[in-house]
PDB file of C-alpha atoms in Angstrom:
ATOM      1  CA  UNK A 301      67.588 138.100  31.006  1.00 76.00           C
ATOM      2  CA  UNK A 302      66.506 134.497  30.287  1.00 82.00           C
ATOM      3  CA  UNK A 303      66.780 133.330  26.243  1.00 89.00           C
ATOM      4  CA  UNK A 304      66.016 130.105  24.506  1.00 93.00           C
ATOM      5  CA  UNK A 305      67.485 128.651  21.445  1.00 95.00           C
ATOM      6  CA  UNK A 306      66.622 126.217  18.855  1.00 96.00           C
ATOM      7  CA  UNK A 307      68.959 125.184  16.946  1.00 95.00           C
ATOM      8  CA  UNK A 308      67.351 123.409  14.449  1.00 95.00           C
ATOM      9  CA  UNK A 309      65.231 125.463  11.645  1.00 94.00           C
ATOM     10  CA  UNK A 310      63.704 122.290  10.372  1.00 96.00           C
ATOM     11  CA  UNK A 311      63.416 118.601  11.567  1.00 98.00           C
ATOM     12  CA  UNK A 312      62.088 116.079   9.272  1.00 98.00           C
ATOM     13  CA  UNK A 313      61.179 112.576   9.882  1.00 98.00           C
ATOM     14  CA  UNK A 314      59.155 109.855   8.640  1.00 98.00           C
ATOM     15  CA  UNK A 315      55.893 108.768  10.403  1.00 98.00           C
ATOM     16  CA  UNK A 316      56.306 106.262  12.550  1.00 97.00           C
ATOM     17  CA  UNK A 317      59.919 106.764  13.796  1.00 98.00           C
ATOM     18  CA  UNK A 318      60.617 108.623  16.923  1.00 97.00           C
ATOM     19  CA  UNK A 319      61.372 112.341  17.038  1.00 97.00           C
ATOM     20  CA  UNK A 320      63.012 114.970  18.810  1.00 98.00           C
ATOM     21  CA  UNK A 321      62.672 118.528  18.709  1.00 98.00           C
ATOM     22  CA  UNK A 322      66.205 120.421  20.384  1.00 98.00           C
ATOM     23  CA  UNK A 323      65.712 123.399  23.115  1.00 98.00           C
ATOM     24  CA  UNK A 324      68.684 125.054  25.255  1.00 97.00           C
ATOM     25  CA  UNK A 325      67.629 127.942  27.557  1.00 95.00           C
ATOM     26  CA  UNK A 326      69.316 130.186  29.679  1.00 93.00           C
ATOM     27  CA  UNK A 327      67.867 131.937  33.030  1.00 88.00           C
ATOM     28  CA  UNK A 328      69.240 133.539  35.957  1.00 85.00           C
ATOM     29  CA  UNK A 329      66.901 131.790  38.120  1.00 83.00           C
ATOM     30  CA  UNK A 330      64.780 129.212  38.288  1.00 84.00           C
ATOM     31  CA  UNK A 331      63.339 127.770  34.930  1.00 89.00           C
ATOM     32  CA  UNK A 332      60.184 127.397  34.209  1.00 92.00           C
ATOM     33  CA  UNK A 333      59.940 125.865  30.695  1.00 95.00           C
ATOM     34  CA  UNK A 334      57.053 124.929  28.088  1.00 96.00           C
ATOM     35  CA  UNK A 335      56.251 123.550  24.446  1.00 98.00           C
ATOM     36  CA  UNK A 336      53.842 124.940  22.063  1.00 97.00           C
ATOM     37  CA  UNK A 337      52.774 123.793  18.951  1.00 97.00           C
ATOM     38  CA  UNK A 338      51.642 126.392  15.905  1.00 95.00           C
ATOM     39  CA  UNK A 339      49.718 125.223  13.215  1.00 92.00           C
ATOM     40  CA  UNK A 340      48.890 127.191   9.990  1.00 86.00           C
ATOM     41  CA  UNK A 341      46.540 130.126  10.651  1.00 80.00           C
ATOM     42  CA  UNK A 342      46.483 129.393  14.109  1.00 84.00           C
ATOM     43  CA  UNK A 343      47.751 130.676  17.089  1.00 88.00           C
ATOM     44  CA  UNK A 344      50.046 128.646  19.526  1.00 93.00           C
ATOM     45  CA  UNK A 345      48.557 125.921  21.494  1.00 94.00           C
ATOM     46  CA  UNK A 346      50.324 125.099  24.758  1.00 95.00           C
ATOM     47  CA  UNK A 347      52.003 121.311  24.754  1.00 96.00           C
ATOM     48  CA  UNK A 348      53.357 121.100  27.924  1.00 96.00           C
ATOM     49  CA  UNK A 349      55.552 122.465  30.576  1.00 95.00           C
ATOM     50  CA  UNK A 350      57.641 121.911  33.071  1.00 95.00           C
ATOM     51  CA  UNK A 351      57.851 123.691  36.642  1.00 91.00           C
ATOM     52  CA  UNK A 352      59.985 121.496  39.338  1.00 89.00           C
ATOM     53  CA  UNK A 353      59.827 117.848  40.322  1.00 88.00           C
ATOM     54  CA  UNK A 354      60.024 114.222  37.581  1.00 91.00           C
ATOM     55  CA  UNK A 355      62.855 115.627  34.473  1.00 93.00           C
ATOM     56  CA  UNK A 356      60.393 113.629  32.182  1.00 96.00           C
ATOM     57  CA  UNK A 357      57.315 116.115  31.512  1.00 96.00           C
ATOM     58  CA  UNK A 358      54.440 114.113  29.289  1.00 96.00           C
ATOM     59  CA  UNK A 359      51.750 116.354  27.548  1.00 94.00           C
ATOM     60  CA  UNK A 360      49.213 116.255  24.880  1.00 91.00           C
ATOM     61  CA  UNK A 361      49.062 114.534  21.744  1.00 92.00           C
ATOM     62  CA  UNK A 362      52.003 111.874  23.280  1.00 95.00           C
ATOM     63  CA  UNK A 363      54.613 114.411  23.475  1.00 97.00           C
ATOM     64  CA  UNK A 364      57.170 114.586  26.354  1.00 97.00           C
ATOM     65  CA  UNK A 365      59.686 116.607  27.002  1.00 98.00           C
ATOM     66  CA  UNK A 366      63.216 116.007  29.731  1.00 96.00           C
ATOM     67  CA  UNK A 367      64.261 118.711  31.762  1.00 96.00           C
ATOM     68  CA  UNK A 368      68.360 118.425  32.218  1.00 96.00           C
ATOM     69  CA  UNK A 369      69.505 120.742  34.057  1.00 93.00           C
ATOM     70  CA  UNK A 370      73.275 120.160  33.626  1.00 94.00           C
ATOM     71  CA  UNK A 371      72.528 120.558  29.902  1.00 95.00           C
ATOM     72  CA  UNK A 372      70.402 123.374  30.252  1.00 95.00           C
ATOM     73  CA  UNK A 373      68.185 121.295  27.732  1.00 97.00           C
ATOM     74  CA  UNK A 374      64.394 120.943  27.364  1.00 98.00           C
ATOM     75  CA  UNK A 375      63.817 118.771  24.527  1.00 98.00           C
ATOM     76  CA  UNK A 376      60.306 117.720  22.788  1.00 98.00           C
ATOM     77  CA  UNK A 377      60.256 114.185  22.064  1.00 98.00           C
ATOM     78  CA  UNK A 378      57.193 111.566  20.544  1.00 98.00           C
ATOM     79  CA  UNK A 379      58.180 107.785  20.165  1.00 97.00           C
ATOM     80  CA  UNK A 380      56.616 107.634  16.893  1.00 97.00           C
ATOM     81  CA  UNK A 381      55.213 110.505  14.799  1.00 97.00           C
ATOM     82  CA  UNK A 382      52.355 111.348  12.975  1.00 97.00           C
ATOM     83  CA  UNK A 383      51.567 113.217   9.569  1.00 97.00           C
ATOM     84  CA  UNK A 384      49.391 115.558  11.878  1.00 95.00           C
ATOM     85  CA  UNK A 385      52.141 116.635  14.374  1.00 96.00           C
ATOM     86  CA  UNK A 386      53.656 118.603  10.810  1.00 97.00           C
ATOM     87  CA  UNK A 387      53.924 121.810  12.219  1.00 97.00           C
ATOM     88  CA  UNK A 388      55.902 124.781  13.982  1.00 96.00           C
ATOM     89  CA  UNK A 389      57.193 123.610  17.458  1.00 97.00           C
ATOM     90  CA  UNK A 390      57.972 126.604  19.641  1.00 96.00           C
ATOM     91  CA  UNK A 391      60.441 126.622  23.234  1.00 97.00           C
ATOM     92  CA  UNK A 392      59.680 128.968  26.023  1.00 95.00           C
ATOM     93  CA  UNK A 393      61.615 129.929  29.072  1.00 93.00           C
ATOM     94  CA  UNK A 394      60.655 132.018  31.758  1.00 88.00           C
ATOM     95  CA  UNK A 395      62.306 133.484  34.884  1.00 80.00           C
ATOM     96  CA  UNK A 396      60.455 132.281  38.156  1.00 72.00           C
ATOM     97  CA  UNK A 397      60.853 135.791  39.048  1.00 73.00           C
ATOM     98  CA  UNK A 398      59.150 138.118  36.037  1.00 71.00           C
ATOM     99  CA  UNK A 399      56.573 138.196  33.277  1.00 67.00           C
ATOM    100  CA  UNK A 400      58.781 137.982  30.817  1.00 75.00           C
ATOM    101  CA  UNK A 401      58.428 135.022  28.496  1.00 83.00           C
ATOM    102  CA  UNK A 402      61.398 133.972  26.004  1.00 89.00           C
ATOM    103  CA  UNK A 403      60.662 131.880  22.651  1.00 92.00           C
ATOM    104  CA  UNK A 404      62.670 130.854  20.878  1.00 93.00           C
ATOM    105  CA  UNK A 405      62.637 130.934  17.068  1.00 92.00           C
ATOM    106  CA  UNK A 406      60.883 128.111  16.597  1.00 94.00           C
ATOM    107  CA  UNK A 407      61.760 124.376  14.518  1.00 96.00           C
ATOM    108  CA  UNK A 408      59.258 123.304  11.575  1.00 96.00           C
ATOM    109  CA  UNK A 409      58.563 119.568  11.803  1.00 97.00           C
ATOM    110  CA  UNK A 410      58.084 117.958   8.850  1.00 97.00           C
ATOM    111  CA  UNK A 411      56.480 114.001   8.886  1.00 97.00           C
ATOM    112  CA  UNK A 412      56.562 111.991   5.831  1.00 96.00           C
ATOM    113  CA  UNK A 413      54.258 109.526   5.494  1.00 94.00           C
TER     114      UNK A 413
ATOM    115  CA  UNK B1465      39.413 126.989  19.919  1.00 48.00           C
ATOM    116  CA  UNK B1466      41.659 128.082  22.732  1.00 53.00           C
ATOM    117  CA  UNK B1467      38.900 130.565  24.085  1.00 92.00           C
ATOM    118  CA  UNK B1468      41.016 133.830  22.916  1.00 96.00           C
ATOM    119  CA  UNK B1469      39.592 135.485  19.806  1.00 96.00           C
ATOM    120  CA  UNK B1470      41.148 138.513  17.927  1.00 97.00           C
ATOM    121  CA  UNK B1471      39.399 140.595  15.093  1.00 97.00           C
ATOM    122  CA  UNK B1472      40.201 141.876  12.538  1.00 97.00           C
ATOM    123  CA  UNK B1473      42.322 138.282  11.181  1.00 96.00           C
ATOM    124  CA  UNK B1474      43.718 140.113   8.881  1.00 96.00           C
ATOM    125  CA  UNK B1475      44.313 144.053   7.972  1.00 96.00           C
ATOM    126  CA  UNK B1476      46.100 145.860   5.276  1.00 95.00           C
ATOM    127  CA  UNK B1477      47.080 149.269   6.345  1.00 92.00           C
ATOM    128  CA  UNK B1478      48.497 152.545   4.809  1.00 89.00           C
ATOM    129  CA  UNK B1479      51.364 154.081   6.754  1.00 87.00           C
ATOM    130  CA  UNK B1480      49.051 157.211   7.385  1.00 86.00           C
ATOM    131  CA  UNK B1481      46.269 155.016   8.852  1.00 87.00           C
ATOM    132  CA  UNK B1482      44.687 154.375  12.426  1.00 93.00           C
ATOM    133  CA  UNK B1483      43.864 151.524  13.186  1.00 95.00           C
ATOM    134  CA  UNK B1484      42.782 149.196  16.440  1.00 97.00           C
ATOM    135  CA  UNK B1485      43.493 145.680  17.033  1.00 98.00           C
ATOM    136  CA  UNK B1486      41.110 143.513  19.295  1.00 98.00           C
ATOM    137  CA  UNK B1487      41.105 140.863  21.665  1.00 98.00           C
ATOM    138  CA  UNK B1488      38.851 138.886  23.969  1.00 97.00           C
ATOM    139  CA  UNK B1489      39.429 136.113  26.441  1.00 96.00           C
ATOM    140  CA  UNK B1490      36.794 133.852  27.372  1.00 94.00           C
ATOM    141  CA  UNK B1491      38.351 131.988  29.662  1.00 94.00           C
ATOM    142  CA  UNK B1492      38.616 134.231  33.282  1.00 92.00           C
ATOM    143  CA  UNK B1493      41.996 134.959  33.219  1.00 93.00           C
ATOM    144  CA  UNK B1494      43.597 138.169  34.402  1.00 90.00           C
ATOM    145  CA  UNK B1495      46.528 138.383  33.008  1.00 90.00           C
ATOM    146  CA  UNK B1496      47.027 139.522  28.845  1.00 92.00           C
ATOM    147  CA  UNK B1497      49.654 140.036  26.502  1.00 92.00           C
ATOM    148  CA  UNK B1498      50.683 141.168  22.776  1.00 94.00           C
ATOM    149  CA  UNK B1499      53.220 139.160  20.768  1.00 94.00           C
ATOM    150  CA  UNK B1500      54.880 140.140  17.487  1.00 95.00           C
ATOM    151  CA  UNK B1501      55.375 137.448  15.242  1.00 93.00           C
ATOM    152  CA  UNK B1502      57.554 137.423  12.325  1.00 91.00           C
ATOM    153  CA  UNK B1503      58.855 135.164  10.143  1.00 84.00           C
ATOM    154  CA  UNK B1504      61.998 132.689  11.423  1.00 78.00           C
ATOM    155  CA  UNK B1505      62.774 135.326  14.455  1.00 84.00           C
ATOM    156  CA  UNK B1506      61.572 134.721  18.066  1.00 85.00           C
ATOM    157  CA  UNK B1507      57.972 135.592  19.183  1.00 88.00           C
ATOM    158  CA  UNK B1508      58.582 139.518  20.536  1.00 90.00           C
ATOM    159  CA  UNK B1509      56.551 140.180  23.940  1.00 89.00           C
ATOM    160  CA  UNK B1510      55.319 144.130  23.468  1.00 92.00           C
ATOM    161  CA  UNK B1511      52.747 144.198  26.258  1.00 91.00           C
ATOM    162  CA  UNK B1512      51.761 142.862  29.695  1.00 89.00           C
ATOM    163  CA  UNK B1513      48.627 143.431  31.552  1.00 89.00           C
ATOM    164  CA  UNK B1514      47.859 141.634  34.620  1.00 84.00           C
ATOM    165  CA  UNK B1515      45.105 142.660  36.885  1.00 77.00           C
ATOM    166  CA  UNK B1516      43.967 145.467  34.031  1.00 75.00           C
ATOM    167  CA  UNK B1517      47.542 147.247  34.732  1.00 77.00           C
ATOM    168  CA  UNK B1518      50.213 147.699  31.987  1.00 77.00           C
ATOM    169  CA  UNK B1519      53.506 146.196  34.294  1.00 74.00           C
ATOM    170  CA  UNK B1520      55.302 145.201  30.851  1.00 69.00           C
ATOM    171  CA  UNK B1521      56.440 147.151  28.047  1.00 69.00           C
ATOM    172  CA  UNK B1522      59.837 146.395  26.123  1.00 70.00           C
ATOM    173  CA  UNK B1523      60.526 149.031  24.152  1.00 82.00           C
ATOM    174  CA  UNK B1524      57.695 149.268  21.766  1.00 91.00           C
ATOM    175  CA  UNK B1525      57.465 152.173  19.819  1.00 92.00           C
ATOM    176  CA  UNK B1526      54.958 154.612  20.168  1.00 92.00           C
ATOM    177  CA  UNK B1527      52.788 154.239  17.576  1.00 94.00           C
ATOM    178  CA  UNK B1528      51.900 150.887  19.505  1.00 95.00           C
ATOM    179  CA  UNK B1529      49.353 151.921  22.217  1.00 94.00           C
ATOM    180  CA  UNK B1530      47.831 148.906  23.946  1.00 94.00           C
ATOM    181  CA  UNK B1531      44.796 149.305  25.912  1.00 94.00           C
ATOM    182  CA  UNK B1532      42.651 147.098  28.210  1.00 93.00           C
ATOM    183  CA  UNK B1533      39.652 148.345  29.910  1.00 93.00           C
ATOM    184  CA  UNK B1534      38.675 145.460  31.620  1.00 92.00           C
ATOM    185  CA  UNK B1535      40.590 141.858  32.351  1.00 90.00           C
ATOM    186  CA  UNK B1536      38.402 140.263  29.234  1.00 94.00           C
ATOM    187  CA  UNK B1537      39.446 142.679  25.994  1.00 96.00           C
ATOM    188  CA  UNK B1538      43.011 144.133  25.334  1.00 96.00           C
ATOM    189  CA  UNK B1539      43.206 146.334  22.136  1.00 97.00           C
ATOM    190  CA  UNK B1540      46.598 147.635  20.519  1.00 97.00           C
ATOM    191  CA  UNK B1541      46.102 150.800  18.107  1.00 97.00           C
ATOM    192  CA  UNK B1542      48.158 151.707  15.407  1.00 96.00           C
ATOM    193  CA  UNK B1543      48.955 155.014  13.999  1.00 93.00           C
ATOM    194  CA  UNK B1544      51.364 156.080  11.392  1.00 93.00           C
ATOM    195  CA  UNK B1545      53.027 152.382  10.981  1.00 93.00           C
ATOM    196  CA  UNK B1546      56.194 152.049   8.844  1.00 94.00           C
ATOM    197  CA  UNK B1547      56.342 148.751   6.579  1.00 93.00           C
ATOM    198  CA  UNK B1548      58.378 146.775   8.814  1.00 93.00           C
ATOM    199  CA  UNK B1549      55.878 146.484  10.996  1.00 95.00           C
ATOM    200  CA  UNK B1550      54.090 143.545   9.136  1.00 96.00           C
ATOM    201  CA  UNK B1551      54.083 140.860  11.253  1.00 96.00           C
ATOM    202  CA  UNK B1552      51.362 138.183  12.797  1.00 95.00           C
ATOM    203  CA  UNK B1553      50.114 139.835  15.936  1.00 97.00           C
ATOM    204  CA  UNK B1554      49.118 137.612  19.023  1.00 96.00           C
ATOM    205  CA  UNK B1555      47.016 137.808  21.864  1.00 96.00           C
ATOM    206  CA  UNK B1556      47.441 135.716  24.700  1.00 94.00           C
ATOM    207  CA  UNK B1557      45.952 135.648  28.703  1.00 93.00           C
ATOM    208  CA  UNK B1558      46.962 133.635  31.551  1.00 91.00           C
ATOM    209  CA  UNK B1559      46.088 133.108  35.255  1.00 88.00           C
ATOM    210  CA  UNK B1560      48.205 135.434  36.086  1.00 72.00           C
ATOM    211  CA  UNK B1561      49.913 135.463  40.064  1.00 61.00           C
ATOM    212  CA  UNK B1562      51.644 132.106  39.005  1.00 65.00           C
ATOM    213  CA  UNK B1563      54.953 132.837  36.106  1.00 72.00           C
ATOM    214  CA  UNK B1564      54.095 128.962  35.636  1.00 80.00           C
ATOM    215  CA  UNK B1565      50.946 129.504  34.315  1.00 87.00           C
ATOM    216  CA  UNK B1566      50.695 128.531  30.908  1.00 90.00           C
ATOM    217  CA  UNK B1567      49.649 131.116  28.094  1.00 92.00           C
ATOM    218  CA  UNK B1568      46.358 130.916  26.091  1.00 93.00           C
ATOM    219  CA  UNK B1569      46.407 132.183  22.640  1.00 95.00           C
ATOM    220  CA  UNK B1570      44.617 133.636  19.556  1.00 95.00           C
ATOM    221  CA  UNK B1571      44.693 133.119  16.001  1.00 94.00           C
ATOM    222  CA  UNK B1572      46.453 136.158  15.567  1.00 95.00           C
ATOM    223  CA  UNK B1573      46.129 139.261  13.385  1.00 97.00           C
ATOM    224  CA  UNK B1574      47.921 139.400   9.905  1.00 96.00           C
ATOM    225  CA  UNK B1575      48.737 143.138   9.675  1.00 96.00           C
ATOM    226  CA  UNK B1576      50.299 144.571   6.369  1.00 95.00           C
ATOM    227  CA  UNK B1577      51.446 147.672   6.167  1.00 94.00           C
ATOM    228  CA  UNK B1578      52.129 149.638   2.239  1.00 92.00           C
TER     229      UNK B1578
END
């Protein structure tokens, strides 16, 4: 069965610098992977994903996200955050061949202004 | 909004109590889904409807019964809960057909259980 980790609980930077939210997944098959974004009281809004083709996914709010394969990594990236992206950044993985949908346990991002 | 609503947004339940959990997509997808959602562990799938017909179901207990009687509304009921059931519970639909199809979600449903 497919599983994703995050290994980081909480990320905090300040606004303005770049950041970088970690993923790692692991699937039998092919990946497809996504980002979602939860913020307080809300359910989880999709961010982006990635299916086959260009490593370098770009989604909403000027996030982006590289698909390496070798590394069995998916992580979110923004070149220069925002107060508003403060929130809790989930990691999904899913196996090209079932339903099934793995998050991970998700990384709070914290921006300083 | 994402076009996925879920009532009640929040309930407080005894352990003795039934209860039903609702959902409704807006959005003409076919496939739905229930999510448990507690705090700092992964987002649990319970439940998988596609086409109106349960093809998921990992391991829930029984006193989880989902139910969806058309491709638009998916209800979970509860019935004699134990406290470690408290949790967020999410709804979610998808074009279904496609596993690359992105998932929709809804606020969620703060359940308590005493």
């Amino acid at each position: 069965a497919q599983s994703v980790a995050q290994p980081e609980d909480q990320v905090n930077v300040a606004e303005g610098n770049p950041l970088t939210v970690k993923c790692t997944y692991s699937v039998s098959g092919n990946p497809y992977l996504f980002w979602y974004v939860q913020y307080p009281n809300r359910g989880l809004q999709f961010l982006l994903k990635y299916i086959t083709g260009d490593n370098l996914v770009k989604g909403s709010y000027g996030f982006e996200a590289e698909f390496n394969k070798s590394q069995t990594s998916f992580h979110l990236k923004k070149p220069s955050a925002l107060v508003s992206d403060s929130a809790l950044y989930f990691c999904a993985v899913r196996d090209g061949r079932n339903n099934d949908m793995r998050f991970g346990a998700g990384t709070r991002l914290t921006v300083k202004p | 909004e994402t076009g996925v609503t879920q009532t009640p947004r929040h309930l407080v339940m005894g352990m003795t109590n039934k209860k039903s959990l609702k959902c409704e997509q807006h959005l003409g997808h076919n496939a739905m889904y229930w999510y448990k959602q507690s705090a700092k562990k992964p987002l649990e799938l319970m439940f998988v409807y596609s086409l109106e017909e349960r093809v998921e179901n990992n391991s829930v207990p029984s006193r989880f019964s989902p139910e969806c009687p058309n491709s638009s509304h998916l209800f979970l009921h509860l019935h004699t809960l134990q406290p470690e059931d408290s949790a967020l519970y999410l709804c979610a639909s998808s074009q279904g057909g496609a596993t690359y199809n992105e998932q929709f979600f809804g606020p969620g449903t703060r359940l308590t259980v005493l």
